PDB file of C-alpha atoms in Angstrom:
ATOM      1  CA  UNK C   7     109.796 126.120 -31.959  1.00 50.00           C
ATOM      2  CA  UNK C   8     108.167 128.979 -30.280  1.00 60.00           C
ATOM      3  CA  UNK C   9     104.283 128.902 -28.626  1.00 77.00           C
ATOM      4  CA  UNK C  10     102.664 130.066 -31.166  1.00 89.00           C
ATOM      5  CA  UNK C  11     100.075 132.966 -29.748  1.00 94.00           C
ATOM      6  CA  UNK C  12      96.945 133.951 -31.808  1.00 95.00           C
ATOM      7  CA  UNK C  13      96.060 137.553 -30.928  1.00 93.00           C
ATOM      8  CA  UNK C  14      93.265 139.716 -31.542  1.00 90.00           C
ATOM      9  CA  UNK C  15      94.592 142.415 -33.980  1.00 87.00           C
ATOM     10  CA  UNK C  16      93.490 146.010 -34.030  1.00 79.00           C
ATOM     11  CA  UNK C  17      91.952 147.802 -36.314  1.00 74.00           C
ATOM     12  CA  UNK C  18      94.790 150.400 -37.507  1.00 75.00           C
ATOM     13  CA  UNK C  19      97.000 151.581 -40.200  1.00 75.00           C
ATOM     14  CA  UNK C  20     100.126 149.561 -38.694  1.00 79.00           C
ATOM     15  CA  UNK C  21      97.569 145.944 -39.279  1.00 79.00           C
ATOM     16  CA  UNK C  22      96.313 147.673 -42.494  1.00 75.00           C
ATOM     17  CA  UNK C  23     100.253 147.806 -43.931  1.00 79.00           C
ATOM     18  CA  UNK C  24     100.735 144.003 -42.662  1.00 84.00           C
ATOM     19  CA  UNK C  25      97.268 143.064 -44.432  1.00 79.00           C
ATOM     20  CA  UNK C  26      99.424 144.192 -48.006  1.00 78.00           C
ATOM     21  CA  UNK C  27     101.650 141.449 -47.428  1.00 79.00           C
ATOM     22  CA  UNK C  28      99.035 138.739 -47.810  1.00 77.00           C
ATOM     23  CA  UNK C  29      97.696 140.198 -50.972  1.00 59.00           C
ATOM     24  CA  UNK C  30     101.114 140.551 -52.610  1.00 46.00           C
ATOM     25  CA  UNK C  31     100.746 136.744 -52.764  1.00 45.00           C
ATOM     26  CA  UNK C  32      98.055 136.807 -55.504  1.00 45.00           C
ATOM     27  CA  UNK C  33      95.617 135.862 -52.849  1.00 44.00           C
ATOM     28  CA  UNK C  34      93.237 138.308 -53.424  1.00 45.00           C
ATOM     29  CA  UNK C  35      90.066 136.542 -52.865  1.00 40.00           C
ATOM     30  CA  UNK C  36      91.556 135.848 -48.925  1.00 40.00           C
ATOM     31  CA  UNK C  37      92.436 139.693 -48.739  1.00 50.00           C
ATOM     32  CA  UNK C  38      91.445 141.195 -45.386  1.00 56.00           C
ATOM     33  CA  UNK C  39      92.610 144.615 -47.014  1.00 58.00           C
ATOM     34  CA  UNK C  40      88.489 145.988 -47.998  1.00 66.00           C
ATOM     35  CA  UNK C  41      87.372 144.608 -44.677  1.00 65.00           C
ATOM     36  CA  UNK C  42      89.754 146.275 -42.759  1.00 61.00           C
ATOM     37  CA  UNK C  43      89.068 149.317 -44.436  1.00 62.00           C
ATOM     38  CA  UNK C  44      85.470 149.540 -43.943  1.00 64.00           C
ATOM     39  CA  UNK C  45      85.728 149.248 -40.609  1.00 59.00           C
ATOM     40  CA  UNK C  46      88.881 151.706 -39.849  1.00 55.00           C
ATOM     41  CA  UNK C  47      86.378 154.245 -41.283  1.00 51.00           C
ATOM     42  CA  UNK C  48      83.502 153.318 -38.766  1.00 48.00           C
ATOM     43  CA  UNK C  49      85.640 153.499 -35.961  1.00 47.00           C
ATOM     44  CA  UNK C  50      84.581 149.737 -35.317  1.00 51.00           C
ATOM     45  CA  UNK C  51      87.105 148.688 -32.457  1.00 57.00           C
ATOM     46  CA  UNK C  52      85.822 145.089 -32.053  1.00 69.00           C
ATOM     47  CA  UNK C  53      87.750 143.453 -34.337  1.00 78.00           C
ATOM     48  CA  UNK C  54      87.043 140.590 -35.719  1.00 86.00           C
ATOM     49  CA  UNK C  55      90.671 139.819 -36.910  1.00 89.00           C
ATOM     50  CA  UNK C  56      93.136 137.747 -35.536  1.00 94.00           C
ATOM     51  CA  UNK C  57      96.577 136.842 -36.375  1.00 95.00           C
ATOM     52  CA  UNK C  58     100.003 135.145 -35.086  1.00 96.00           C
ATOM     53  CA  UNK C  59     103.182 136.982 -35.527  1.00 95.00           C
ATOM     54  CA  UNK C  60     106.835 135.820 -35.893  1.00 93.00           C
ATOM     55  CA  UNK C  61     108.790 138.537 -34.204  1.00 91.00           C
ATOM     56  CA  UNK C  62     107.533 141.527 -35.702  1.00 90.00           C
ATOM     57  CA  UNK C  63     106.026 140.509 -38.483  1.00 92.00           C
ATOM     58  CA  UNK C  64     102.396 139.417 -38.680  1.00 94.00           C
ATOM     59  CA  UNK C  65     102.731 135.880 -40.717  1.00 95.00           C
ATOM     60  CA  UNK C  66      98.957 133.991 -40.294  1.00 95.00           C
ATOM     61  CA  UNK C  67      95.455 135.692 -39.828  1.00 93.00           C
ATOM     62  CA  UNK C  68      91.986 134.700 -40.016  1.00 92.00           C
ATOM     63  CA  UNK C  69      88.485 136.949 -39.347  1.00 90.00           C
ATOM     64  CA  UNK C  70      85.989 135.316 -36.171  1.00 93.00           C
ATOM     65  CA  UNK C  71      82.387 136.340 -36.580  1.00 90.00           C
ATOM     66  CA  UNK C  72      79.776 134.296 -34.266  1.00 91.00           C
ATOM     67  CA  UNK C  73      76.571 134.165 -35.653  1.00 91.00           C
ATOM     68  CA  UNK C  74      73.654 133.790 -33.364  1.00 92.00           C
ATOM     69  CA  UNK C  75      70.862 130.415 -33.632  1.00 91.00           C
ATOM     70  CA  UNK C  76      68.063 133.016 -35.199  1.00 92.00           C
ATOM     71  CA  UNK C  77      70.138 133.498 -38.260  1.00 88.00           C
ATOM     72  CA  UNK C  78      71.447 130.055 -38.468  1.00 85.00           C
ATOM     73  CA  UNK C  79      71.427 128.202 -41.792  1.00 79.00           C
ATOM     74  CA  UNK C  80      73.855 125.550 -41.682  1.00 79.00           C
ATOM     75  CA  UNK C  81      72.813 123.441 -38.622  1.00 80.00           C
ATOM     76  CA  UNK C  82      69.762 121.489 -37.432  1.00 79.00           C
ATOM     77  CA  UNK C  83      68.563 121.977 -34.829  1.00 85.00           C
ATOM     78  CA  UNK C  84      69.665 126.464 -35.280  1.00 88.00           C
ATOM     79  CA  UNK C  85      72.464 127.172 -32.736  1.00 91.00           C
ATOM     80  CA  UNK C  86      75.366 129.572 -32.295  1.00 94.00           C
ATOM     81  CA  UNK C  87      78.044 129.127 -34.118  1.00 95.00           C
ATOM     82  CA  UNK C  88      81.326 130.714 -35.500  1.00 95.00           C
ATOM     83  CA  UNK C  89      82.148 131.448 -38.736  1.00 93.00           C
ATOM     84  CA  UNK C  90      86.584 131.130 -39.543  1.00 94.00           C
ATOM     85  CA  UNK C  91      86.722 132.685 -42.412  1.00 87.00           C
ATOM     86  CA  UNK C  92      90.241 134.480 -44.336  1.00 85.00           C
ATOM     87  CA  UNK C  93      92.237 132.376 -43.120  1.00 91.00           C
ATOM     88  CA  UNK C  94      95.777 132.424 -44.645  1.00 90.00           C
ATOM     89  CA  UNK C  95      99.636 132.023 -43.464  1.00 93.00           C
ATOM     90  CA  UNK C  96     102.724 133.461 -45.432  1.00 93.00           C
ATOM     91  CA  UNK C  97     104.206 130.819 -47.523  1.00 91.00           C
ATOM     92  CA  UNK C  98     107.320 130.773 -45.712  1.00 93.00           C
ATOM     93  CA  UNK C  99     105.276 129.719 -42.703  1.00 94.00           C
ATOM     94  CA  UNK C 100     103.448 127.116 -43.944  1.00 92.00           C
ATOM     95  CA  UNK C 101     103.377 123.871 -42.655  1.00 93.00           C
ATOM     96  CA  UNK C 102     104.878 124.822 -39.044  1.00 95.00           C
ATOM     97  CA  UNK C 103     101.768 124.680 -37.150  1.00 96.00           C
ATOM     98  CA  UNK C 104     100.358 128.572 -37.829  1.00 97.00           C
ATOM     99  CA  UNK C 105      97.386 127.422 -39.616  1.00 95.00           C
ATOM    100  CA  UNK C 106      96.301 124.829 -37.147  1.00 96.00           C
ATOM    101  CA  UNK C 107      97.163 127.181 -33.941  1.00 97.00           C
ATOM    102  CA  UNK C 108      94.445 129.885 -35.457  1.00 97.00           C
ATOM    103  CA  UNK C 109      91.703 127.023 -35.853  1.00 97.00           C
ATOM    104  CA  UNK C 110      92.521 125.724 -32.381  1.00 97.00           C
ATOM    105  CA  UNK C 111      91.672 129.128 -31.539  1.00 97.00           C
ATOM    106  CA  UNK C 112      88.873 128.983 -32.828  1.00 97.00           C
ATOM    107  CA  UNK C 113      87.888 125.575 -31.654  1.00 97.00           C
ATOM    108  CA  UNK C 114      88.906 127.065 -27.906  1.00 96.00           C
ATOM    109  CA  UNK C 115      85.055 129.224 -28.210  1.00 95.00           C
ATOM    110  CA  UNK C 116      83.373 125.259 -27.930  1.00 95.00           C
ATOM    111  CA  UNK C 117      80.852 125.948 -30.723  1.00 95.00           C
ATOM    112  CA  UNK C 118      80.013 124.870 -34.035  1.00 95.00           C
ATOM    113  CA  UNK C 119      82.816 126.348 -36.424  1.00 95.00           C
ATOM    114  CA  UNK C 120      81.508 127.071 -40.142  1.00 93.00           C
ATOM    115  CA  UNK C 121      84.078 127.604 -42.739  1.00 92.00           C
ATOM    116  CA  UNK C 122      84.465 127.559 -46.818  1.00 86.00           C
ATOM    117  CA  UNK C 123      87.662 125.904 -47.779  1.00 85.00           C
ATOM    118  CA  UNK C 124      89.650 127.390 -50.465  1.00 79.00           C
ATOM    119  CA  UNK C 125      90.904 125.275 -53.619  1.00 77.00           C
ATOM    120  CA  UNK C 126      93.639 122.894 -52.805  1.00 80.00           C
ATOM    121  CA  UNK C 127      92.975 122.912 -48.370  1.00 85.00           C
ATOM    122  CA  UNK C 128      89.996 120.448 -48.096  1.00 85.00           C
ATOM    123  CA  UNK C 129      93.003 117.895 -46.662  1.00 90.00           C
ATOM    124  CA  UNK C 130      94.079 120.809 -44.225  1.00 94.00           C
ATOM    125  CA  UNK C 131      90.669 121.219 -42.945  1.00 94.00           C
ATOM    126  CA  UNK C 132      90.014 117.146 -42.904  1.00 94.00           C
ATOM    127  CA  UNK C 133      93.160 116.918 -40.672  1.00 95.00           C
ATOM    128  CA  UNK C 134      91.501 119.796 -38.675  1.00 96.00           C
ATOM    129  CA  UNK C 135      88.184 117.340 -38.119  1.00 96.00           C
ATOM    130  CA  UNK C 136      86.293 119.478 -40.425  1.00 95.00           C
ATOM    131  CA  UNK C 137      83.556 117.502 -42.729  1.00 92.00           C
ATOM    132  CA  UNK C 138      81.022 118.558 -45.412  1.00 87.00           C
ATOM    133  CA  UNK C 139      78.006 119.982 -43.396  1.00 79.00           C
ATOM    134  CA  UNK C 140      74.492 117.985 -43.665  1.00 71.00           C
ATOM    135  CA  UNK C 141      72.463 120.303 -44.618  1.00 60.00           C
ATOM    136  CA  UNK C 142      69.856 120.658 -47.968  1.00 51.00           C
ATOM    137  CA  UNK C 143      71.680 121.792 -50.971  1.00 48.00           C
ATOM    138  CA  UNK C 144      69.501 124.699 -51.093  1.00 49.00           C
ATOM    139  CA  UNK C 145      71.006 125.935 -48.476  1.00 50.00           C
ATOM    140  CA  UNK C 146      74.588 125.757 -50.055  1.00 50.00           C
ATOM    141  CA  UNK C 147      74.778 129.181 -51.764  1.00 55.00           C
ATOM    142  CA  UNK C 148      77.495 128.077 -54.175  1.00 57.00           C
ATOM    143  CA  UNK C 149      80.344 128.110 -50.622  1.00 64.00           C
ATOM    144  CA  UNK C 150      80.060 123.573 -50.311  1.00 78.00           C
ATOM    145  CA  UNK C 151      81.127 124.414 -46.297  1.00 88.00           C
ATOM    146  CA  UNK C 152      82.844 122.221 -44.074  1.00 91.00           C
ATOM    147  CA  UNK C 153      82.059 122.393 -40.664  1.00 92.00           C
ATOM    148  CA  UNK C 154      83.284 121.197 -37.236  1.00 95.00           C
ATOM    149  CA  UNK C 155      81.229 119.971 -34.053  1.00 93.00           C
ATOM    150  CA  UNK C 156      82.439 120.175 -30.257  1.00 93.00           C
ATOM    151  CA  UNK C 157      82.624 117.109 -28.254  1.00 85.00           C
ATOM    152  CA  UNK C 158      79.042 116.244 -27.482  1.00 65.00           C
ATOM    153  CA  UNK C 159      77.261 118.716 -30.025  1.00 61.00           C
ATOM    154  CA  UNK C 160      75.433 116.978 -33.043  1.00 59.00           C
ATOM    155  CA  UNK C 161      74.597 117.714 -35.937  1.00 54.00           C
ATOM    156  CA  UNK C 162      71.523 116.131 -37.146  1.00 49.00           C
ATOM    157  CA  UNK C 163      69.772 115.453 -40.517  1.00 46.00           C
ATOM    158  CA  UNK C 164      66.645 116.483 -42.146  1.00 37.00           C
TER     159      UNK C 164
END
């Protein structure tokens, strides 16, 4: 099998026309498609996309945002952290290592990842290392995240 390399995608009409072939899977809840929209029209060139391709053809994304400590609700004590959210591989690719190269990625930034697991991927994530945050319930907002915890990082409770 290949290396599988996660890239940073741009923000154009060539990754807008590979975004449609997620959403023809009836996923639309993980389509990328309004986001990348939005910010084609302002011009945003940090993208916050990332995907692996299979020759040409983009086959596994995800969207990165970091979140700084001040607007930290998930973790006690408040620290940076990175949100993984979108993330989705073709079905045809599934279960040949795309989905774990683009949380590796993610795990390569060494801070607290934040995601919302999808119905039917809570044993993805657990084979990720990914457990239910401790947090108050209040804080929950309907998502029940999972997050994951560098070497050495804690997570404590209240």
């Amino acid at each position: 099998m290949q290396t599988l390399k996660v890239e940073k995608l741009l923000i154009n009409y060539k990754t807008l026309d590979e975004f449609k072939r997620f959403s023809e899977y009836g996923n639309q809840e993980l389509s990328m498609l309004e986001d990348l929209q939005n910010n084609m029209i302002e011009n945003n060139s940090d993208s916050p996309f990332y995907g692996i391709y299979y020759g040409n053809a983009l086959v596994a994304r995800m969207s990165l945002y970091k979140v700084s400590q001040k607007y930290d609700r998930y973790f006690e004590p408040p620290q940076d952290y990175v949100v993984l959210w979108k993330l989705e591989v073709l079905p045809d690719y599934r279960g040949k290592g795309f989905g774990k190269a683009l949380v590796d990625y993610a795990k390569s930034y060494n801070l607290p990842i934040k995601t919302d697991p999808r119905i039917n991927s809570h044993g993805f994530w657990e084979k990720m290392g990914f457990q239910k945050a401790k947090y108050d319930m209040e804080r929950d907002l309907g998502e029940n995240p999972l997050i994951w915890m560098p070497d050495g990082v804690q997570e404590t409770e209240h």
